[in-house]
XYZ file of C-alpha atoms in Angstrom:
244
model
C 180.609 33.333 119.482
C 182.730 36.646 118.044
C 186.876 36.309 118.754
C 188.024 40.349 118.993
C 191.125 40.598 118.621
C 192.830 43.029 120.826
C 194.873 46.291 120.798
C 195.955 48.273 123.234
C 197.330 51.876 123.366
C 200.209 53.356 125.573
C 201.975 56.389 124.068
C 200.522 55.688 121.094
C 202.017 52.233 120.770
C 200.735 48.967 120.620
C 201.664 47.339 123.875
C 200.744 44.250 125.863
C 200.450 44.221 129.903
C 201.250 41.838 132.380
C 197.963 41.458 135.289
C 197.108 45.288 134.012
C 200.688 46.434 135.566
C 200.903 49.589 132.961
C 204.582 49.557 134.449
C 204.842 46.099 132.337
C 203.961 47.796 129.028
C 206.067 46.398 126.317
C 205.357 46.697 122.488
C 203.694 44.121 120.377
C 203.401 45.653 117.100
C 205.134 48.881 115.082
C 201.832 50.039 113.609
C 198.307 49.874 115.001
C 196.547 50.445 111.636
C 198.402 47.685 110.035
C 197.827 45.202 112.689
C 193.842 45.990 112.563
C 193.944 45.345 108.744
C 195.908 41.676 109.610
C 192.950 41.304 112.143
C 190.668 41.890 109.315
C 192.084 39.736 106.616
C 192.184 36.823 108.918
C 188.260 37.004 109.171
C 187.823 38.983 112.220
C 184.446 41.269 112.372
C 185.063 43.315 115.517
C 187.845 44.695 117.278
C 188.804 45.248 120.942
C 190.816 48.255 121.392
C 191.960 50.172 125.139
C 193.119 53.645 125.734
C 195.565 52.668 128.228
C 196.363 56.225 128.947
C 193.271 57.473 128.900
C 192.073 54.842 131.538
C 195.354 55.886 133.828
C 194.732 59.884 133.430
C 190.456 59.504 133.118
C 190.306 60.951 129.879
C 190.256 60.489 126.223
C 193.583 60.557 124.670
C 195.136 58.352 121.655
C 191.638 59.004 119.743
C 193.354 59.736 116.681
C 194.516 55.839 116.430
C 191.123 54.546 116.632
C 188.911 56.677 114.522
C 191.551 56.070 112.207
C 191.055 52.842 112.220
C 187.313 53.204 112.664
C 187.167 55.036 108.966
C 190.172 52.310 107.414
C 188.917 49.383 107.802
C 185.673 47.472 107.713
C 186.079 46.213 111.198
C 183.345 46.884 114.416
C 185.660 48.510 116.828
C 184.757 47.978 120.752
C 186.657 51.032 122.936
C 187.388 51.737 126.661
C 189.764 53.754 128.305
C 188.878 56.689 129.934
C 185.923 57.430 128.396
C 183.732 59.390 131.147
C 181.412 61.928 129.673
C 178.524 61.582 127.411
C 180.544 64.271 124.642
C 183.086 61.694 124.268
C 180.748 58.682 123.848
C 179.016 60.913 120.975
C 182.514 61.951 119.113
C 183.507 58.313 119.112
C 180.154 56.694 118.204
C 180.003 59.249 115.291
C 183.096 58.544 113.844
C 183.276 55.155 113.479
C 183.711 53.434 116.732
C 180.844 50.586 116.896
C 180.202 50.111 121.213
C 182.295 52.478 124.206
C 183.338 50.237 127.368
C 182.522 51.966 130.822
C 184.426 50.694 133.542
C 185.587 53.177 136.201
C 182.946 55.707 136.026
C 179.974 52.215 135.973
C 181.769 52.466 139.694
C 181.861 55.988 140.728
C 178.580 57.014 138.795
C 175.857 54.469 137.724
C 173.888 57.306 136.913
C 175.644 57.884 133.745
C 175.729 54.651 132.524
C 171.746 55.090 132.913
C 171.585 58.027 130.981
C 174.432 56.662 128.236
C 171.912 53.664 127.858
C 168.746 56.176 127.137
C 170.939 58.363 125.376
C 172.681 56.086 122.946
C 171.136 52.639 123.217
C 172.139 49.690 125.128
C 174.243 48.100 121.542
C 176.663 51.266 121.829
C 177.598 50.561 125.428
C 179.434 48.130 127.531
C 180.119 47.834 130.747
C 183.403 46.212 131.953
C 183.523 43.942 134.729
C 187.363 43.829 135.887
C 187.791 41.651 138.592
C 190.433 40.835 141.173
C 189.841 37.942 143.716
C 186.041 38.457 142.738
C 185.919 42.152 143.245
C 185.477 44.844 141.152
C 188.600 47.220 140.382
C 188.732 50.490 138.675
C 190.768 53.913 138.059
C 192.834 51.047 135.345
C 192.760 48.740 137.726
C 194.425 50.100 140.617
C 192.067 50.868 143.182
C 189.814 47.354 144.443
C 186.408 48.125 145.319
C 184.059 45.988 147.842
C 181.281 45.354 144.930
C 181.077 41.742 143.946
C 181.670 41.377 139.892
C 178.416 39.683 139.726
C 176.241 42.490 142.329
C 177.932 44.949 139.638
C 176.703 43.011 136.813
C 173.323 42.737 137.968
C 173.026 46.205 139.175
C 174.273 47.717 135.614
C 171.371 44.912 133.730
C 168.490 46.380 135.839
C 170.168 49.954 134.466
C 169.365 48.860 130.997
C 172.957 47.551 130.379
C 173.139 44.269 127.933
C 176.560 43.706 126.943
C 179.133 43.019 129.736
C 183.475 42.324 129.624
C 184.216 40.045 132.224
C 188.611 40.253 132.868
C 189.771 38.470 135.625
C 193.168 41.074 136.536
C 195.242 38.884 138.126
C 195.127 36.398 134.410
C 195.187 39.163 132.135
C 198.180 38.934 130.188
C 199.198 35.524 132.072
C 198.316 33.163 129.174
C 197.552 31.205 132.294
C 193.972 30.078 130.754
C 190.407 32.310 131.341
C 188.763 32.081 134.844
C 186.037 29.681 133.757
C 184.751 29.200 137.018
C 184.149 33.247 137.605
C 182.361 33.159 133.917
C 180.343 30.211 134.685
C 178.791 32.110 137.759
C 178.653 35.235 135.665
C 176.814 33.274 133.076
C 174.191 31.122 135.321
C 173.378 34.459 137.049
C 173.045 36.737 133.616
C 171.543 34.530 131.358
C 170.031 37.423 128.875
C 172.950 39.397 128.754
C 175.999 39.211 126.461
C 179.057 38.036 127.954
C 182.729 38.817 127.011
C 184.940 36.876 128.296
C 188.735 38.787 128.782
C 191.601 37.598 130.423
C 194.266 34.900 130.270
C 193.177 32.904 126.675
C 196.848 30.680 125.589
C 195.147 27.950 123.285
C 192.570 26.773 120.989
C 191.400 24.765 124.289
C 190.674 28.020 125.749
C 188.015 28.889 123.069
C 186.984 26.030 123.232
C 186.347 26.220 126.965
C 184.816 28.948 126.492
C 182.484 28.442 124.141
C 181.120 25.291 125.967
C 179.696 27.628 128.559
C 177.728 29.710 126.004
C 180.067 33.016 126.080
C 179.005 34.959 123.578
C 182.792 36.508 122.699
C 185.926 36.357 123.796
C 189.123 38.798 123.742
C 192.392 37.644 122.641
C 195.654 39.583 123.431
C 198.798 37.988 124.142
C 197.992 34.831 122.630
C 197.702 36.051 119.197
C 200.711 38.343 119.307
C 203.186 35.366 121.151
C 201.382 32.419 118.363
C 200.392 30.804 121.257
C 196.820 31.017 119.658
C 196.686 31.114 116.216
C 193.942 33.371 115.002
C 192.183 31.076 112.223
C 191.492 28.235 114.677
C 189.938 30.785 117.016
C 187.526 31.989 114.220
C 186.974 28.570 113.210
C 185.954 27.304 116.676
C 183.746 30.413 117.397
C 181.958 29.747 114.401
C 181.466 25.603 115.582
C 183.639 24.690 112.445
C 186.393 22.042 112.871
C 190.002 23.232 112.051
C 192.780 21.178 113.176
């Protein structure tokens, strides 16, 4: 299992959300860069990083934070936000960003995740599964749709899509724990796929938990930047290692 760490960008700041409220934006870090290279030095390998504005407004914005750290560090960054034409998937995947995350436009226009799969292969895009009481929620996660999380995942698999971030809103930013329940369904019904689990992590329990139902990654926000979590165990217990 892979621990990304996670960043996430509002006026070009590192901030932290409660439940996706963008109104509860407050900053975690003074410099984006430097907290990727602490990330890195710890033993991460990827990175999780949102365009917070971008996913408000539907378009691209705070790019020049992540290619930067796309070209500074070693580190396989994962981006969504916004992203909603096949230009921007091709700027960011040629400038260092590893895998774009579709989440609104998977919604309005399956379509183009279709033709983002055939167009840039299946390990440069994910599709985000945000989910609030079991339903999917886009437009950064204002507007609840009537699609089930797991009819969306299966729809965007028989699309071509392999790699999938499950967030349950209403935990995000709760350090409440993950929904295991929701990612134990998600998992018994996509058993080929590759499963991200998002959303509520506090404690080494949590990974743990997590990895016990054969998740292949998990995000970590607010834990990491509170100490709730501390970053080492996490690595430790994705890689089956025991660190106390």
């Amino acid at each position: 299992m892979i621990i990304l760490p996670a960043i996430d960008i509002k006026g070009g700041t590192c901030v932290r959300l409660y439940q996706g409220d963008l109104d509860t934006a407050h900053k975690v870090a003074d410099n984006a860069l430097d907290t990727a290279r602490r990330f890195e030095a710890a033993g991460c390998k990827w990175l999780h990083m949102v365009d917070l504005d971008g996913a408000l407004q539907g378009m691209a914005l705070n790019s020049g934070i992540f290619l930067e750290i796309g070209k500074r560090t070693n580190l396989r960054i994962e981006l969504g936000g916004g992203i909603r034409t096949a230009d921007q998937i091709r700027h960011y995947l040629n400038n260092g960003i590893r895998r774009v995350v579709l989440g609104s436009i998977a919604i309005e226009d399956p379509n183009f995740v279709r033709r983002a799969i055939n167009n840039f292969g299946p390990e440069s895009i994910a599709v985000g599964i945000d989910a609030k009481d079991g339903y999917v929620c886009g437009d950064a996660w204002t507007s609840k749709s009537d699609i089930d999380y797991i009819e969306m995942a299966e729809k965007m698999a028989e699309l071509g899509v392999h790699t999938f971030i499950y967030t349950d809103i209403s935990r995000d930013g709760t350090l409440t724990g993950p929904d295991l329940d929701g990612l134990k369904r998600l998992r018994e019904a996509m058993p080929e796929s590759e499963l991200i689990a998002s959303g509520g992590v506090h404690t080494k329990e949590d990974i743990r938990a997590i990895k016990d139902l054969g998740i292949d990654g998990v995000i970590c926000g607010k834990a990491l930047y509170e100490g709730t979590l501390d970053l080492e165990d996490a690595l430790a217990i994705a890689k089956g290692e025991t660190h106390e």
